CSV table of C-alpha atoms and ligand atoms in Angstrom, one decimal:
chain,number,residue,atom,x,y,z
G,1,MET,CA,-82.9,-26.5,101.9
G,2,LYS,CA,-80.6,-26.6,98.9
G,3,ILE,CA,-80.9,-29.5,96.5
G,4,ALA,CA,-78.0,-30.4,94.2
G,5,GLN,CA,-78.3,-29.7,90.5
G,6,ARG,CA,-77.7,-33.4,89.7
G,7,MET,CA,-80.9,-34.3,91.5
G,8,SER,CA,-83.0,-32.3,89.0
G,9,ALA,CA,-83.3,-35.1,86.5
G,10,MET,CA,-83.8,-38.0,88.8
G,11,LYS,CA,-87.3,-39.5,88.8
G,12,PRO,CA,-88.7,-41.8,91.3
G,13,SER,CA,-89.1,-45.4,90.1
G,14,ALA,CA,-92.3,-45.7,88.0
G,15,THR,CA,-92.7,-49.4,88.9
G,16,ILE,CA,-92.7,-48.5,92.6
G,17,GLY,CA,-95.1,-45.6,91.9
G,18,MET,CA,-97.7,-48.0,90.4
G,19,LYS,CA,-97.4,-50.2,93.4
G,20,VAL,CA,-98.2,-47.3,95.8
G,21,LYS,CA,-101.3,-46.4,93.8
G,22,ALA,CA,-102.5,-50.0,93.8
G,23,ASP,CA,-101.9,-50.3,97.5
G,24,GLU,CA,-104.1,-47.2,98.1
G,25,LEU,CA,-107.0,-48.8,96.2
G,26,LYS,CA,-106.5,-52.1,98.1
G,27,LYS,CA,-106.7,-50.1,101.4
G,28,GLN,CA,-110.1,-48.8,100.2
G,29,GLY,CA,-111.2,-52.5,100.1
G,30,LYS,CA,-110.9,-52.9,96.3
G,31,SER,CA,-109.6,-56.3,95.0
G,32,VAL,CA,-106.7,-55.1,92.9
G,33,LEU,CA,-104.8,-57.7,90.9
G,34,SER,CA,-101.2,-56.7,90.6
G,35,PHE,CA,-99.1,-57.4,87.5
G,36,ALA,CA,-96.7,-54.5,88.3
G,37,VAL,CA,-94.2,-56.2,90.6
G,38,GLY,CA,-90.8,-57.1,89.3
G,39,GLU,CA,-90.0,-59.9,91.8
G,40,PRO,CA,-90.7,-63.7,91.9
G,41,ASP,CA,-93.7,-64.6,94.0
G,42,PHE,CA,-92.0,-67.8,95.3
G,43,PRO,CA,-90.5,-67.9,98.8
G,44,THR,CA,-86.7,-67.9,99.2
G,45,PRO,CA,-85.6,-71.6,99.3
G,46,ASP,CA,-85.4,-73.2,102.8
G,47,ASN,CA,-81.7,-74.1,102.6
G,48,VAL,CA,-80.9,-70.3,102.1
G,49,ILE,CA,-83.0,-69.3,105.1
G,50,GLU,CA,-81.3,-71.9,107.2
G,51,ALA,CA,-77.9,-70.7,106.1
G,52,ALA,CA,-78.8,-67.2,107.2
G,53,LYS,CA,-79.9,-68.5,110.6
G,54,ALA,CA,-76.7,-70.5,111.0
G,55,ALA,CA,-74.6,-67.4,110.1
G,56,MET,CA,-76.3,-65.4,112.8
G,57,ASP,CA,-75.8,-68.2,115.3
G,58,ARG,CA,-72.1,-68.3,114.4
G,59,GLY,CA,-71.9,-64.6,115.1
G,60,GLU,CA,-71.3,-63.5,111.5
G,61,THR,CA,-73.0,-60.2,112.4
G,62,LYS,CA,-70.1,-57.7,111.9
G,63,TYR,CA,-68.6,-55.7,109.1
G,64,THR,CA,-67.1,-57.8,106.3
G,65,ALA,CA,-64.5,-56.7,103.7
G,66,GLY,CA,-66.0,-53.8,101.8
G,67,SER,CA,-66.3,-55.6,98.5
G,68,GLY,CA,-67.6,-58.8,100.1
G,69,THR,CA,-66.3,-61.9,101.9
G,70,THR,CA,-63.7,-64.1,100.2
G,71,GLU,CA,-66.0,-67.1,100.7
G,72,LEU,CA,-68.8,-65.4,98.7
G,73,LYS,CA,-66.5,-64.1,96.0
G,74,GLU,CA,-65.1,-67.7,95.6
G,75,ALA,CA,-68.7,-69.0,95.4
G,76,ILE,CA,-69.5,-66.4,92.7
G,77,CYS,CA,-66.5,-67.3,90.7
G,78,ALA,CA,-67.4,-71.0,90.9
G,79,ALA,CA,-71.0,-70.3,89.8
G,80,THR,CA,-69.8,-68.2,86.9
G,81,GLN,CA,-67.5,-71.0,85.9
G,82,ARG,CA,-70.3,-73.5,86.1
G,83,ASP,CA,-72.9,-71.4,84.3
G,84,LEU,CA,-70.8,-69.6,81.7
G,85,GLY,CA,-67.5,-71.6,81.6
G,86,LEU,CA,-65.6,-68.5,82.5
G,87,GLN,CA,-62.7,-68.2,84.8
G,88,TYR,CA,-62.4,-65.2,87.1
G,89,SER,CA,-60.5,-64.7,90.4
G,90,PRO,CA,-62.1,-63.3,93.6
G,91,SER,CA,-60.1,-60.1,93.1
G,92,GLN,CA,-62.3,-59.4,90.0
G,93,VAL,CA,-65.5,-59.4,92.0
G,94,VAL,CA,-67.3,-56.7,94.1
G,95,VAL,CA,-70.4,-57.8,96.0
G,96,SER,CA,-73.0,-55.0,96.5
G,97,ASN,CA,-76.4,-54.4,98.0
G,98,GLY,CA,-78.2,-55.8,95.0
G,99,ALA,CA,-77.4,-55.7,91.3
G,100,LYS,CA,-78.9,-52.3,91.0
G,101,HIS,CA,-76.3,-51.0,93.4
G,102,SER,CA,-73.6,-52.7,91.3
G,103,LEU,CA,-74.9,-50.9,88.3
G,104,MET,CA,-74.8,-47.6,90.2
G,105,ASN,CA,-71.2,-48.2,91.2
G,106,ILE,CA,-70.3,-49.0,87.6
G,107,ALA,CA,-71.9,-45.7,86.3
G,108,GLN,CA,-70.1,-43.7,89.0
G,109,VAL,CA,-66.7,-45.3,88.4
G,110,MET,CA,-67.0,-45.1,84.6
G,111,CYS,CA,-68.8,-42.0,83.5
G,112,ASP,CA,-67.7,-38.3,83.4
G,113,PRO,CA,-70.0,-35.5,82.5
G,114,GLY,CA,-70.6,-35.4,78.7
G,115,ASP,CA,-69.7,-39.1,78.2
G,116,GLU,CA,-72.3,-41.1,76.4
G,117,VAL,CA,-73.7,-44.6,77.2
G,118,ILE,CA,-75.7,-46.6,74.7
G,119,ILE,CA,-78.9,-48.0,76.1
G,120,ILE,CA,-81.2,-50.3,74.2
G,121,ALA,CA,-84.9,-49.5,74.5
G,122,PRO,CA,-87.3,-50.7,75.8
G,123,TYR,CA,-84.9,-50.4,78.7
G,124,TRP,CA,-85.0,-51.1,82.4
G,125,VAL,CA,-86.0,-47.9,84.0
G,126,THR,CA,-82.9,-47.6,86.1
G,127,TYR,CA,-80.2,-47.4,83.4
G,128,PRO,CA,-80.8,-43.9,82.1
G,129,GLU,CA,-81.4,-42.6,85.5
G,130,GLN,CA,-78.1,-43.9,86.8
G,131,VAL,CA,-76.2,-42.7,83.8
G,132,THR,CA,-77.8,-39.2,83.9
G,133,PHE,CA,-76.9,-38.9,87.5
G,134,THR,CA,-73.2,-38.9,86.7
G,135,GLY,CA,-73.6,-36.1,84.2
G,136,ALA,CA,-73.2,-38.5,81.2
G,137,ASN,CA,-75.8,-38.8,78.5
G,138,PRO,CA,-77.8,-41.9,77.7
G,139,VAL,CA,-78.1,-42.5,73.9
G,140,VAL,CA,-81.1,-44.7,73.2
G,141,VAL,CA,-81.3,-47.2,70.4
G,142,GLU,CA,-84.8,-48.4,69.8
G,143,THR,CA,-86.0,-51.9,69.1
G,144,HIS,CA,-89.4,-53.1,68.1
G,145,ALA,CA,-91.8,-56.0,68.7
G,146,SER,CA,-91.8,-56.7,65.0
G,147,ASP,CA,-88.1,-57.7,65.3
G,148,ASP,CA,-88.8,-59.6,68.6
G,149,PHE,CA,-86.9,-56.6,70.2
G,150,GLN,CA,-83.6,-57.7,68.7
G,151,PRO,CA,-81.3,-54.7,68.4
G,152,ASP,CA,-80.4,-53.6,64.8
G,153,LEU,CA,-76.6,-53.6,64.6
G,154,SER,CA,-76.4,-50.7,62.2
G,155,ALA,CA,-78.5,-48.6,64.6
G,156,VAL,CA,-76.1,-49.5,67.4
G,157,ARG,CA,-73.2,-48.6,65.2
G,158,SER,CA,-74.7,-45.2,64.3
G,159,ALA,CA,-75.2,-44.4,67.9
G,160,VAL,CA,-71.5,-44.5,68.6
G,161,THR,CA,-69.7,-41.1,68.8
G,162,GLY,CA,-66.3,-40.0,70.0
G,163,ARG,CA,-67.9,-39.6,73.5
G,164,THR,CA,-69.3,-43.1,73.8
G,165,VAL,CA,-67.8,-45.0,76.7
G,166,SER,CA,-70.0,-48.1,77.0
G,167,ILE,CA,-73.1,-50.0,76.0
G,168,ILE,CA,-75.5,-51.6,78.5
G,169,LEU,CA,-77.0,-55.0,77.5
G,170,ASN,CA,-79.8,-56.8,79.4
G,171,SER,CA,-80.6,-60.2,78.0
G,172,PRO,CA,-83.0,-61.7,78.9
G,173,SER,CA,-84.6,-58.3,79.0
G,174,ASN,CA,-86.7,-56.5,81.5
G,175,PRO,CA,-89.3,-55.4,80.2
G,176,THR,CA,-89.5,-57.3,76.9
G,177,GLY,CA,-88.4,-60.8,77.8
G,178,CYS,CA,-86.3,-60.7,74.7
G,179,VAL,CA,-83.2,-63.0,74.7
G,180,TYR,CA,-80.6,-61.6,72.3
G,181,GLU,CA,-79.5,-63.9,69.6
G,182,ARG,CA,-75.8,-65.0,69.4
G,183,GLU,CA,-75.3,-63.0,66.2
G,184,VAL,CA,-76.6,-59.8,67.9
G,185,ILE,CA,-74.3,-60.2,70.9
G,186,GLU,CA,-71.4,-61.0,68.5
G,187,GLY,CA,-72.1,-57.9,66.4
G,188,ILE,CA,-72.3,-55.6,69.4
G,189,ALA,CA,-69.1,-57.1,70.8
G,190,GLU,CA,-67.4,-56.4,67.5
G,191,ILE,CA,-68.6,-52.7,67.6
G,192,ALA,CA,-67.3,-52.5,71.2
G,193,VAL,CA,-63.9,-53.8,70.3
G,194,GLU,CA,-63.7,-51.5,67.2
G,195,HIS,CA,-64.6,-48.4,69.2
G,196,ASP,CA,-62.9,-49.3,72.5
G,197,LEU,CA,-66.2,-49.4,74.4
G,198,ALA,CA,-66.9,-51.2,77.7
G,199,ILE,CA,-69.9,-53.7,77.7
G,200,ILE,CA,-72.0,-53.7,80.8
G,201,SER,CA,-73.9,-57.0,80.7
G,202,ASP,CA,-76.8,-57.2,83.1
G,203,GLU,CA,-77.5,-61.0,83.2
G,204,ILE,CA,-79.8,-61.0,86.2
G,205,TYR,CA,-82.4,-63.1,84.3
G,206,LYS,CA,-80.0,-65.6,82.8
G,207,HIS,CA,-81.5,-68.6,84.6
G,208,ILE,CA,-85.0,-67.7,83.6
G,209,ILE,CA,-85.0,-68.8,79.9
G,210,PHE,CA,-87.8,-70.5,77.9
G,211,ASP,CA,-88.0,-72.7,74.8
G,212,GLY,CA,-84.4,-73.8,75.2
G,213,ALA,CA,-83.2,-70.4,74.0
G,214,GLU,CA,-79.5,-69.8,74.4
G,215,HIS,CA,-78.1,-67.3,76.8
G,216,VAL,CA,-75.0,-65.8,75.3
G,217,SER,CA,-72.8,-63.7,77.6
G,218,PRO,CA,-70.5,-61.3,75.7
G,219,ALA,CA,-67.7,-62.3,78.1
G,220,THR,CA,-67.7,-65.8,76.5
G,221,LEU,CA,-66.7,-64.4,73.1
G,222,GLY,CA,-63.0,-64.4,73.6
G,223,ASP,CA,-60.4,-62.6,75.7
G,224,GLU,CA,-60.6,-59.3,73.7
G,225,VAL,CA,-64.3,-59.0,74.6
G,226,LYS,CA,-64.1,-60.5,78.1
G,227,GLU,CA,-61.5,-57.8,79.0
G,228,ARG,CA,-63.9,-55.0,78.2
G,229,THR,CA,-67.0,-56.7,79.7
G,230,ILE,CA,-68.4,-56.2,83.2
G,231,LEU,CA,-70.9,-58.9,84.2
G,232,VAL,CA,-73.7,-57.9,86.5
G,233,ASP,CA,-75.7,-60.5,88.3
G,234,GLY,CA,-77.3,-61.3,91.6
G,235,VAL,CA,-79.5,-63.6,93.6
G,236,ALA,CA,-82.7,-61.5,93.5
G,237,LYS,CA,-84.5,-63.2,90.6
G,238,THR,CA,-82.8,-66.6,90.4
G,239,TYR,CA,-83.3,-67.5,94.0
G,240,ALA,CA,-86.3,-65.3,94.8
G,241,MET,CA,-84.1,-63.2,97.1
G,242,THR,CA,-85.1,-59.6,96.2
G,243,GLY,CA,-85.2,-58.4,99.8
G,244,TRP,CA,-81.8,-59.9,100.7
G,245,ARG,CA,-80.0,-57.2,98.6
G,246,ILE,CA,-77.1,-59.1,97.2
G,247,GLY,CA,-75.7,-58.6,93.7
G,248,TRP,CA,-72.3,-58.3,92.2
G,249,MET,CA,-70.1,-57.2,89.3
G,250,ILE,CA,-67.3,-59.2,87.8
G,251,GLY,CA,-64.8,-57.5,85.5
G,252,PRO,CA,-61.2,-56.3,85.0
G,253,GLU,CA,-59.4,-55.9,88.3
G,254,THR,CA,-58.3,-52.3,87.8
G,255,PHE,CA,-61.9,-51.2,87.3
G,256,VAL,CA,-63.5,-53.4,89.9
G,257,LYS,CA,-61.0,-52.2,92.6
G,258,ARG,CA,-62.2,-48.7,92.1
G,259,ALA,CA,-65.8,-49.8,92.6
G,260,GLY,CA,-64.8,-51.5,95.8
G,261,ALA,CA,-63.2,-48.3,97.1
G,262,LEU,CA,-66.3,-46.3,96.2
G,263,GLN,CA,-68.5,-48.8,97.9
G,264,GLU,CA,-66.4,-48.8,101.1
G,265,GLN,CA,-66.9,-45.1,101.4
G,266,ALA,CA,-70.6,-45.3,100.6
G,267,THR,CA,-71.9,-48.3,102.6
G,268,ALA,CA,-68.9,-50.1,104.3
G,269,CYS,CA,-70.0,-53.5,103.0
G,270,PRO,CA,-73.0,-55.6,102.0
G,271,ASN,CA,-75.1,-57.3,104.7
G,272,SER,CA,-73.0,-60.0,106.4
G,273,ILE,CA,-75.9,-62.4,106.9
G,274,ALA,CA,-77.2,-62.1,103.4
G,275,GLN,CA,-73.7,-62.8,102.1
G,276,ALA,CA,-73.5,-66.0,104.0
G,277,ALA,CA,-77.0,-67.0,102.8
G,278,THR,CA,-75.9,-66.2,99.2
G,279,VAL,CA,-72.9,-68.7,99.5
G,280,GLU,CA,-75.5,-71.4,100.2
G,281,ALA,CA,-77.8,-70.2,97.4
G,282,LEU,CA,-74.9,-70.5,94.9
G,283,ASN,CA,-73.2,-73.6,96.3
G,284,GLY,CA,-76.2,-75.6,97.5
G,285,PRO,CA,-78.8,-77.6,95.6
G,286,GLN,CA,-80.1,-75.8,92.5
G,287,ASP,CA,-83.4,-77.7,92.0
G,288,SER,CA,-85.6,-74.7,93.0
G,289,VAL,CA,-84.1,-72.6,90.2
G,290,GLU,CA,-85.4,-75.1,87.6
G,291,GLU,CA,-88.7,-75.4,89.4
G,292,MET,CA,-89.3,-71.7,89.3
G,293,ARG,CA,-88.1,-71.4,85.7
G,294,ALA,CA,-90.5,-74.2,84.6
G,295,GLU,CA,-93.4,-72.5,86.4
G,296,PHE,CA,-92.6,-69.2,84.7
G,297,GLU,CA,-92.6,-70.9,81.3
G,298,ARG,CA,-96.0,-72.4,82.0
G,299,ARG,CA,-97.4,-69.0,82.9
G,300,ARG,CA,-95.7,-67.3,80.0
G,301,ASP,CA,-97.6,-69.7,77.6
G,302,PHE,CA,-100.9,-68.9,79.3
G,303,VAL,CA,-100.3,-65.1,79.4
G,304,VAL,CA,-99.3,-64.8,75.8
G,305,GLU,CA,-102.2,-66.9,74.6
G,306,ARG,CA,-104.7,-64.9,76.6
G,307,LEU,CA,-103.2,-61.6,75.6
G,308,ARG,CA,-103.5,-62.5,71.9
G,309,GLU,CA,-107.2,-63.1,72.3
G,310,ILE,CA,-107.8,-59.5,73.2
G,311,PRO,CA,-108.7,-57.4,70.1
G,312,GLY,CA,-106.2,-54.7,69.2
G,313,VAL,CA,-103.5,-56.2,71.4
G,314,THR,CA,-100.4,-57.9,69.9
G,315,CYS,CA,-97.6,-59.6,71.9
G,316,ALA,CA,-94.1,-60.8,71.0
G,317,THR,CA,-93.2,-64.1,72.7
G,318,PRO,CA,-91.0,-63.5,75.7
G,319,ARG,CA,-88.1,-66.0,75.7
G,320,GLY,CA,-87.0,-65.2,79.2
G,321,ALA,CA,-87.5,-63.2,82.5
G,322,PHE,CA,-91.1,-63.0,83.7
G,323,TYR,CA,-92.7,-60.1,81.8
G,324,ALA,CA,-95.0,-59.8,78.8
G,325,PHE,CA,-94.8,-56.6,76.9
G,326,PRO,CA,-97.9,-56.3,74.7
G,327,ASP,CA,-98.4,-53.5,72.2
G,328,ILE,CA,-101.7,-51.8,73.0
G,329,SER,CA,-101.3,-48.7,70.8
G,330,GLU,CA,-104.2,-49.7,68.6
G,331,HIS,CA,-106.5,-48.5,71.4
G,332,TYR,CA,-104.9,-45.1,71.7
G,333,GLY,CA,-107.3,-42.3,70.7
G,334,ARG,CA,-110.3,-44.2,72.1
G,335,THR,CA,-112.4,-42.8,74.9
G,336,LEU,CA,-112.7,-45.4,77.6
G,337,GLY,CA,-114.5,-44.9,81.0
G,338,GLY,CA,-115.0,-41.3,80.1
G,339,ARG,CA,-111.3,-40.6,79.5
G,340,GLU,CA,-109.3,-40.2,76.3
G,341,ILE,CA,-106.5,-42.8,76.1
G,342,THR,CA,-103.6,-41.0,74.6
G,343,GLY,CA,-100.8,-43.3,75.7
G,344,SER,CA,-99.6,-46.0,78.0
G,345,LEU,CA,-99.8,-43.9,81.2
G,346,GLU,CA,-103.6,-43.1,80.6
G,347,MET,CA,-104.1,-46.7,79.7
G,348,SER,CA,-102.5,-48.0,82.9
G,349,GLU,CA,-104.5,-45.5,85.0
G,350,TYR,CA,-107.7,-46.5,83.3
G,351,LEU,CA,-106.9,-50.3,83.8
G,352,LEU,CA,-106.1,-49.7,87.4
G,353,GLU,CA,-109.1,-47.5,88.3
G,354,GLU,CA,-111.8,-49.3,86.2
G,355,ALA,CA,-110.6,-52.9,85.8
G,356,LEU,CA,-108.6,-53.0,89.1
G,357,ILE,CA,-105.5,-54.4,87.5
G,358,SER,CA,-102.1,-52.8,88.0
G,359,LEU,CA,-99.5,-52.8,85.2
G,360,VAL,CA,-96.6,-50.6,84.3
G,361,PRO,CA,-96.9,-48.1,81.4
G,362,GLY,CA,-94.4,-48.7,78.6
G,363,SER,CA,-93.4,-45.0,78.7
G,364,ALA,CA,-91.4,-45.8,81.9
G,365,PHE,CA,-89.2,-48.1,79.7
G,366,GLY,CA,-89.0,-45.6,76.8
G,367,ALA,CA,-91.7,-47.4,74.7
G,368,ASP,CA,-95.1,-45.7,74.9
G,369,ASP,CA,-96.9,-48.2,72.6
G,370,TYR,CA,-96.7,-51.0,75.2
G,371,ILE,CA,-97.5,-51.9,78.8
G,372,ARG,CA,-95.5,-54.3,81.0
G,373,LEU,CA,-97.3,-57.2,82.6
G,374,SER,CA,-95.4,-59.3,85.2
G,375,PHE,CA,-96.4,-62.9,85.4
G,376,ALA,CA,-94.6,-63.4,88.7
G,377,THR,CA,-98.1,-64.0,90.2
G,378,SER,CA,-100.5,-67.0,90.6
G,379,MET,CA,-102.2,-68.6,87.6
G,380,GLU,CA,-105.5,-67.8,89.2
G,381,ASP,CA,-104.7,-64.1,89.3
G,382,ILE,CA,-103.4,-64.1,85.8
G,383,ASP,CA,-106.6,-65.8,84.7
G,384,GLY,CA,-108.8,-63.3,86.5
G,385,GLY,CA,-106.7,-60.3,85.6
G,386,LEU,CA,-106.6,-61.0,81.9
G,387,SER,CA,-110.4,-61.5,81.8
G,388,ARG,CA,-110.7,-58.0,83.4
G,389,PHE,CA,-108.2,-56.6,80.9
G,390,LYS,CA,-110.1,-58.0,78.0
G,391,ALA,CA,-113.5,-56.7,79.2
G,392,ALA,CA,-112.0,-53.3,79.8
G,393,LEU,CA,-110.9,-53.0,76.2
G,394,GLU,CA,-114.1,-54.3,74.6
Q,1,PLP,C1,-84.4,-56.7,89.2
Q,1,PLP,C2,-83.4,-56.2,88.3
Q,1,PLP,C3,-82.1,-55.9,88.7
Q,1,PLP,C4,-81.7,-55.7,90.1
Q,1,PLP,O1,-81.8,-56.5,91.0
Q,1,PLP,P1,-81.3,-56.3,92.5
Q,1,PLP,O2,-82.6,-56.6,93.3
Q,1,PLP,O3,-80.9,-55.0,92.7
Q,1,PLP,O4,-80.3,-57.4,92.7
Q,1,PLP,C5,-81.2,-55.5,87.8
Q,1,PLP,N1,-81.5,-55.5,86.5
Q,1,PLP,C6,-82.7,-55.8,86.0
Q,1,PLP,C7,-83.0,-55.7,84.6
Q,1,PLP,C8,-83.7,-56.1,86.9
Q,1,PLP,O5,-84.9,-56.4,86.4
């Protein structure tokens, strides 16, 4: 059967790939400890579950408006006002099947073949894939653990060409846990204004921040920046709702309307019950958000301390999200368990097969010197897993 040209570059998700391999070993009865998943290990809060049940009982089981219910858009605007102090109207919101879907809609509405989109590495695996799918080209700007993964503004500036249409920011970052400093966001915003670029700001981890670090959304830097910024967020990480599939974009009405039209043709609307549940997540009590955040911070401290005890491993301190991104490249070139470790993929395979711990190779995020370890798992598993990790490298 014919397969379209544009599919030729699309790779399956590396994070999901690691999960499949780990599941196979588990089926063989092996006790694999997983640090590969990118989702909170907490249950969805009860009030949200109850709201979903109530929505079903009320018969809210039919199509909604393509871009989401007015009630949910109003709740999203209120939450954005509460969290960022920004005023938006419901007509500036499109609710989608997860923030990933919002990002896909943005890429489709924004990019023509040959356009360029600046992406900061280490990047979330999905960004370059979505950009490439439109025929546009990702232009990668690297960052390093030695700078705490803060982007270098002159490197960002040098990446801009006449074809650049936008820059994607993700702070707090998956996979590094880096929270961009105010000066960095301001500098990037200045470059965007100067070169007439859109800023796509993926703020899905904005509630998971440690050490009192400041979350700066570019949209808060004045009207000139707000008008060129599209905020992307969702309930997956903040409320442990990955499976509910609700995310959104907020931005200029002319752009957002097009995304709504695209979505109507692609998927009619997001799930009606999940939308009702999301209204409760946003408007209801927020205690569970702080409880989860505090627990992630406790685990972060433990993970970083234990990683730094392993010879040849260095780790920048994650200030947000729930990932550590240690540099393990000092071990490259060694032969471990009868195999030569030439990069992060071989290291991940070695650690999975010999130490029975699953992690995601940094190569998936455009940074082969590292591996990503999610601490969205119990302290007990973190403790056991890091002991295995250490033993496997000794
Ligand atoms: C998890 C994640 C998302 C997407 O979340 P959805 O489940 O699609 O709402 C978006 N961006 C980053 C960086 C993520 O880690």
